[in-house]
Short mmCIF file of C-alpha atoms in Angstrom, two decimals:
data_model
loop_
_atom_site.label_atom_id
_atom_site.label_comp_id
_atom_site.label_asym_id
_atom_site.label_seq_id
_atom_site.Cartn_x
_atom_site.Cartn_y
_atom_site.Cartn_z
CA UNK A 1 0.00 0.00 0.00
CA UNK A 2 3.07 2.48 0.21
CA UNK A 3 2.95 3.51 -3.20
CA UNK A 4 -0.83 4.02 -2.93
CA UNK A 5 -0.38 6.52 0.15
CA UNK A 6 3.12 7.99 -1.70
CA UNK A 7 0.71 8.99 -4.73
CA UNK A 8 -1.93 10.64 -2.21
CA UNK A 9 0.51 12.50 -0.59
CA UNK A 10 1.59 14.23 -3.85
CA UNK A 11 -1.55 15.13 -4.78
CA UNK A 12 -2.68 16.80 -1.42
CA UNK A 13 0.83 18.50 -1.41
CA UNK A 14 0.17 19.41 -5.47
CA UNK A 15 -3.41 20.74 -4.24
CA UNK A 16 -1.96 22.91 -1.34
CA UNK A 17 0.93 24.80 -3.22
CA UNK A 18 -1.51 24.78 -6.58
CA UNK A 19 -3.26 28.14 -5.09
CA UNK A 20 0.04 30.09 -3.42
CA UNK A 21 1.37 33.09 -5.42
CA UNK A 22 4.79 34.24 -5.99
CA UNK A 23 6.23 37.10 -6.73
CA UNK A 24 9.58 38.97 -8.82
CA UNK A 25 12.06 37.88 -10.15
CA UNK A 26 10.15 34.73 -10.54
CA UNK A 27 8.20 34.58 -13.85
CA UNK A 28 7.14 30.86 -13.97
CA UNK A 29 5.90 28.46 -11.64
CA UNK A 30 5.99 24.51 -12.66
CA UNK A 31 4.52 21.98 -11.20
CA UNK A 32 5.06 18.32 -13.01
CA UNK A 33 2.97 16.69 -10.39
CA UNK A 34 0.23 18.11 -12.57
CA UNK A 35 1.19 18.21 -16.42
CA UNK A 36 3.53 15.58 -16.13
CA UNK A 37 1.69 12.84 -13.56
CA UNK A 38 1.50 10.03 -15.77
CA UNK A 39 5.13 9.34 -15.83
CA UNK A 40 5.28 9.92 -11.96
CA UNK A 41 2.66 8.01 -10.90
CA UNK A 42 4.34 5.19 -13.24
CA UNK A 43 7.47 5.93 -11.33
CA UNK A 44 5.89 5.44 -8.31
CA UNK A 45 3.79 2.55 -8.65
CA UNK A 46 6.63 0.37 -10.27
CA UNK A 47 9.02 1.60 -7.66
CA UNK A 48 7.52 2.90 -4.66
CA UNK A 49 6.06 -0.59 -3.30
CA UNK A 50 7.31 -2.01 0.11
CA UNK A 51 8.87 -0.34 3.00
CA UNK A 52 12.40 1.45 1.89
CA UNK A 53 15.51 1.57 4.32
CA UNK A 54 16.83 5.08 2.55
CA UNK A 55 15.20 7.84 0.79
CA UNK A 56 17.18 10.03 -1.05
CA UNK A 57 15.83 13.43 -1.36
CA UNK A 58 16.71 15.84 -4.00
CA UNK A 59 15.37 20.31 -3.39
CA UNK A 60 13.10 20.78 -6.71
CA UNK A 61 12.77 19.86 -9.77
CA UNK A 62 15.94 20.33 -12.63
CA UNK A 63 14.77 22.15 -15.70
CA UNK A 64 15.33 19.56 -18.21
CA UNK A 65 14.50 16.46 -15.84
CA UNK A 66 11.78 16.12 -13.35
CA UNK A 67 10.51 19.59 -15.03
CA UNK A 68 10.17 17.76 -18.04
CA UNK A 69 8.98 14.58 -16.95
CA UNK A 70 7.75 14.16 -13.41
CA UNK A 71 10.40 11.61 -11.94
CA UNK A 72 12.76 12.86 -9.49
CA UNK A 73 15.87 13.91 -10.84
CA UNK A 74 14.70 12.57 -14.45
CA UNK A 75 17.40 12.12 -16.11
CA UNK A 76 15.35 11.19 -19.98
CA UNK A 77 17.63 8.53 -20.77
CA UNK A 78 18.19 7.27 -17.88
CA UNK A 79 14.47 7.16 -16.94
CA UNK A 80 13.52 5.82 -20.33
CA UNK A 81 16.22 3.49 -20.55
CA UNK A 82 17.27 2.52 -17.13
CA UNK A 83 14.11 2.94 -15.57
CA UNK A 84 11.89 1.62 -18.02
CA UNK A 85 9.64 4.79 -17.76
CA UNK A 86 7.83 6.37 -20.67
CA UNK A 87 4.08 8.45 -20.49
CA UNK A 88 2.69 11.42 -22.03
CA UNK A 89 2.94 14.56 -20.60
CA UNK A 90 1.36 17.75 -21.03
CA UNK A 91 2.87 21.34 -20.39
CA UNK A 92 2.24 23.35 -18.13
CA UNK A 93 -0.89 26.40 -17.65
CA UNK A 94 1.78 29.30 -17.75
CA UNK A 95 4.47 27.92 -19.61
CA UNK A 96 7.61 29.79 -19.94
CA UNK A 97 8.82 29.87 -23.51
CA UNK A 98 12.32 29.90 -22.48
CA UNK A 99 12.06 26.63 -20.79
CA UNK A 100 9.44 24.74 -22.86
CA UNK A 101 8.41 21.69 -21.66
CA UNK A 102 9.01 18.80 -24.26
CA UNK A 103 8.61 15.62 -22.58
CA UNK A 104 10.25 12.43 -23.18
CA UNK A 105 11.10 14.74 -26.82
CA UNK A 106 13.23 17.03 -24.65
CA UNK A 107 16.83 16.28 -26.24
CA UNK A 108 18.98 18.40 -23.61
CA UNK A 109 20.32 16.10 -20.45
CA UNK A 110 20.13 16.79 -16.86
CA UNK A 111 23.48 16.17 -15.55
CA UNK A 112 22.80 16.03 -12.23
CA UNK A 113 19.66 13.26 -13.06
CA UNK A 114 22.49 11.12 -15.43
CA UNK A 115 25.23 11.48 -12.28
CA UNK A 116 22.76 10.06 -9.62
CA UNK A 117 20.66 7.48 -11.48
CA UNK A 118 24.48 6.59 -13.02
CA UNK A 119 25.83 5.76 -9.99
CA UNK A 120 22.66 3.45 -8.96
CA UNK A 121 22.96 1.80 -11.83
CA UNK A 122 26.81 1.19 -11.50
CA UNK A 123 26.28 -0.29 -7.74
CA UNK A 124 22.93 -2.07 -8.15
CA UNK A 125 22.97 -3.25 -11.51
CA UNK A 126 19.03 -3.12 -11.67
CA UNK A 127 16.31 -1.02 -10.70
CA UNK A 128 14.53 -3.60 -9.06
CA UNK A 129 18.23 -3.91 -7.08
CA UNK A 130 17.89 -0.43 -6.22
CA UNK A 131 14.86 0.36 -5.31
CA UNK A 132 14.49 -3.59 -3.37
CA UNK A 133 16.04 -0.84 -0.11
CA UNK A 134 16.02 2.88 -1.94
CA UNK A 135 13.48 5.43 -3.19
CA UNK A 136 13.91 8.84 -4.87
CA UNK A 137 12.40 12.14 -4.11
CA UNK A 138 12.45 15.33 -4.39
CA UNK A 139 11.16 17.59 -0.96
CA UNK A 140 9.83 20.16 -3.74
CA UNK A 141 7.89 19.86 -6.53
CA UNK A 142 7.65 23.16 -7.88
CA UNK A 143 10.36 24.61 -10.51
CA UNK A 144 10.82 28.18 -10.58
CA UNK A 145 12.56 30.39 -13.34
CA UNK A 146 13.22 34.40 -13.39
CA UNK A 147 12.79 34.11 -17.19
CA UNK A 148 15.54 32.17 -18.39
CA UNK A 149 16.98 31.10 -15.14
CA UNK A 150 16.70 28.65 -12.81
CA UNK A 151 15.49 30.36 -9.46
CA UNK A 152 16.34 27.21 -6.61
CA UNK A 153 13.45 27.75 -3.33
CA UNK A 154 16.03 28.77 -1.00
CA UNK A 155 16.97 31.57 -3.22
CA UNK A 156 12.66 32.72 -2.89
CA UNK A 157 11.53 35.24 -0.25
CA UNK A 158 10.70 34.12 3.45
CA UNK A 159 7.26 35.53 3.45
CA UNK A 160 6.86 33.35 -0.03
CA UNK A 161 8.38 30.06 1.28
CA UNK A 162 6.57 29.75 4.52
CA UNK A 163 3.87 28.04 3.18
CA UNK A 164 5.91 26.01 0.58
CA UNK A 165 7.79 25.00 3.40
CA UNK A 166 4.77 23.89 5.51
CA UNK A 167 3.18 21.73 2.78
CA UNK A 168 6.42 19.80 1.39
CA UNK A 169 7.57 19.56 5.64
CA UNK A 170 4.47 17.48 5.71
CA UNK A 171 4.43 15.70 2.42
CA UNK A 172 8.54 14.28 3.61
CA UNK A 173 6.77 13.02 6.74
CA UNK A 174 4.06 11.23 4.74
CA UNK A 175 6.78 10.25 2.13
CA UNK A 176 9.10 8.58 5.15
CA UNK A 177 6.05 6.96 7.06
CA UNK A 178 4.46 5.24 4.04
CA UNK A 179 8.05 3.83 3.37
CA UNK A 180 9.00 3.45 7.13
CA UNK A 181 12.10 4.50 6.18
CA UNK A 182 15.19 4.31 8.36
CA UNK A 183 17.73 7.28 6.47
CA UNK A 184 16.88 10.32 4.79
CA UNK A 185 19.77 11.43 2.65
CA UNK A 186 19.78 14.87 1.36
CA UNK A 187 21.34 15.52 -2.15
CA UNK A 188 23.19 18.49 -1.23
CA UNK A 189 23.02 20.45 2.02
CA UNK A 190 19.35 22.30 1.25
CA UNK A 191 17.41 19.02 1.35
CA UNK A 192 19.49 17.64 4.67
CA UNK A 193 18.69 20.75 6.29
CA UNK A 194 14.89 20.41 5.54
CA UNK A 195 14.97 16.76 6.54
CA UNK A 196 16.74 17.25 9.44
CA UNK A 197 14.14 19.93 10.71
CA UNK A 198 11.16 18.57 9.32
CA UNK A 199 11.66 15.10 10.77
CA UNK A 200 12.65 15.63 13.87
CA UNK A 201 11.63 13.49 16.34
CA UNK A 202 10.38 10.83 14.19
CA UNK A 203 13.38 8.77 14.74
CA UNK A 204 15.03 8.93 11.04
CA UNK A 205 18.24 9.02 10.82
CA UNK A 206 19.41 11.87 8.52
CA UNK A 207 22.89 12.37 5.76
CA UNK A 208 24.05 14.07 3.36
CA UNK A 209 25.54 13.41 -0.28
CA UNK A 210 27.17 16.28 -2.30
CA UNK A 211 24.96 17.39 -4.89
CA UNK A 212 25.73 16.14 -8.27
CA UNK A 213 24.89 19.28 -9.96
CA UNK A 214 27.69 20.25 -12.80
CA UNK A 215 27.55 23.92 -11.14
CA UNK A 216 29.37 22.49 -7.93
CA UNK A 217 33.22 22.42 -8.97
CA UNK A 218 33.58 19.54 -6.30
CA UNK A 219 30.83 17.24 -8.20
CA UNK A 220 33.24 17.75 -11.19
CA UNK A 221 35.76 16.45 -9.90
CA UNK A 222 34.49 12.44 -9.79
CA UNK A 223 31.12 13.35 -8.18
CA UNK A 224 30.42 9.29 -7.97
CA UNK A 225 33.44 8.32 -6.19
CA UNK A 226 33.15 10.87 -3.77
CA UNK A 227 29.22 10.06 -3.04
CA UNK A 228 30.10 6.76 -2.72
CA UNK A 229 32.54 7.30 -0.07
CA UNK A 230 30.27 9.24 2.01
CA UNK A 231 27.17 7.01 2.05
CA UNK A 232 29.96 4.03 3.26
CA UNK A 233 31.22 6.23 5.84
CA UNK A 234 28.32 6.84 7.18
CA UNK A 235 27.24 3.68 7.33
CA UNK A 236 24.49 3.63 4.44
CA UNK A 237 26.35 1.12 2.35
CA UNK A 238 28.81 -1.70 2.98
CA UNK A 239 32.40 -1.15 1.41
#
């Protein structure tokens, strides 16, 4: 039933940030939970069965991967290929023709997506390997761009990410308890320091991976390698 209650927690946390405004710099507001659902919910319901010992948990979506296509750092190849994952998708009410959304058709790649679901595939082989003790997500759903840029939600006004921060705090506790998960690894240090505040108490045990994005000169320099050593030394995988 986990990937049941996974899919109703996305769309009570899609219907709660559906209505919130947002002001300058930001232009465009996506939200792939709702034009791009079919290839989530695919994700999920292939993948999101059973109780998972780590959740890895990415800020918001990239602009050519989960933007495009609704799966957490969604990589296209990787997603179609690896994953097995292919659904129509629509675009979005507002969409920003700087970033159009393209689907599956989208030929640009989301490096950080290719990194991440690249190393999973090097260590696991499979994605039933993978996701046997591991699911993906992302503790935002909403992309935001100042016309042509990216615009991450740390980088949004306090008065404007209150409420963001309220719905998705909730939606990562529904996420963890309908996988009983025992780790919640943040990509990067923005999604450790939501986990870490909005789980506390439950018990989960939180981490950190550096972020694979290609704008960290550290992730250039043999991002996998140097994610791989951190989840062993924190115990998250064996040597």
């Amino acid at each position: 039933m986990s990937a049941t209650a996974l899919l109703d927690a996305a769309r009570e946390l899609s219907a709660a940030l559906a209505p919130l405004p947002f002001s300058a710099p930001v232009t465009h507001v996506y939200n792939p939970l709702e034009y791009a659902w079919a290839p989530f919910e695919a994700y999920v319901r292939r993948y999101g069965e059973g109780n998972k010992r780590v959740v890895f948990l990415g800020m918001n979506p990239g602009p050519f991967g989960m933007a495009q296509i609704g799966v957490p750092f969604g990589e296209i190849a990787a997603v179609r290929d690896w994953l097995g994952i292919t659904a129509p998708v629509g675009k979005p009410a507002h969409e920003n023709p700087k970033k159009p959304v393209e689907g599956f058709a989208c030929k640009r790649s989301e490096v950080s997506g290719a990194r991440l679901w690249g190393l999973f595939r090097e260590r696991f082989g499979t994605p039933e390997a993978f996701f046997a003790e591991h699911f993906v997500a992302n503790y935002c759903p909403l992309a935001f761009f100042a016309e042509g840029k990216n615009v991450t939600p740390d980088k949004l006004p306090a008065s404007e990410t209150a409420p963001v921060t309220a719905a998705c705090d909730a939606h990562l506790r529904a996420v963890v308890e309908a996988v009983q998960a025992d780790w919640v690894i943040g990509i990067g240090a923005y999604a450790e320091a939501q986990a870490v505040r909005a789980l506390a108490g439950m018990g989960v045990k939180t981490g950190r991976i550096l972020h694979p994005s290609p704008a960290s000169p550290a992730a250039n320099r043999g991002w996998a390698p140097q994610a791989m050593a951190e989840l062993v030394r924190q115990g998250i995988w064996p040597a």
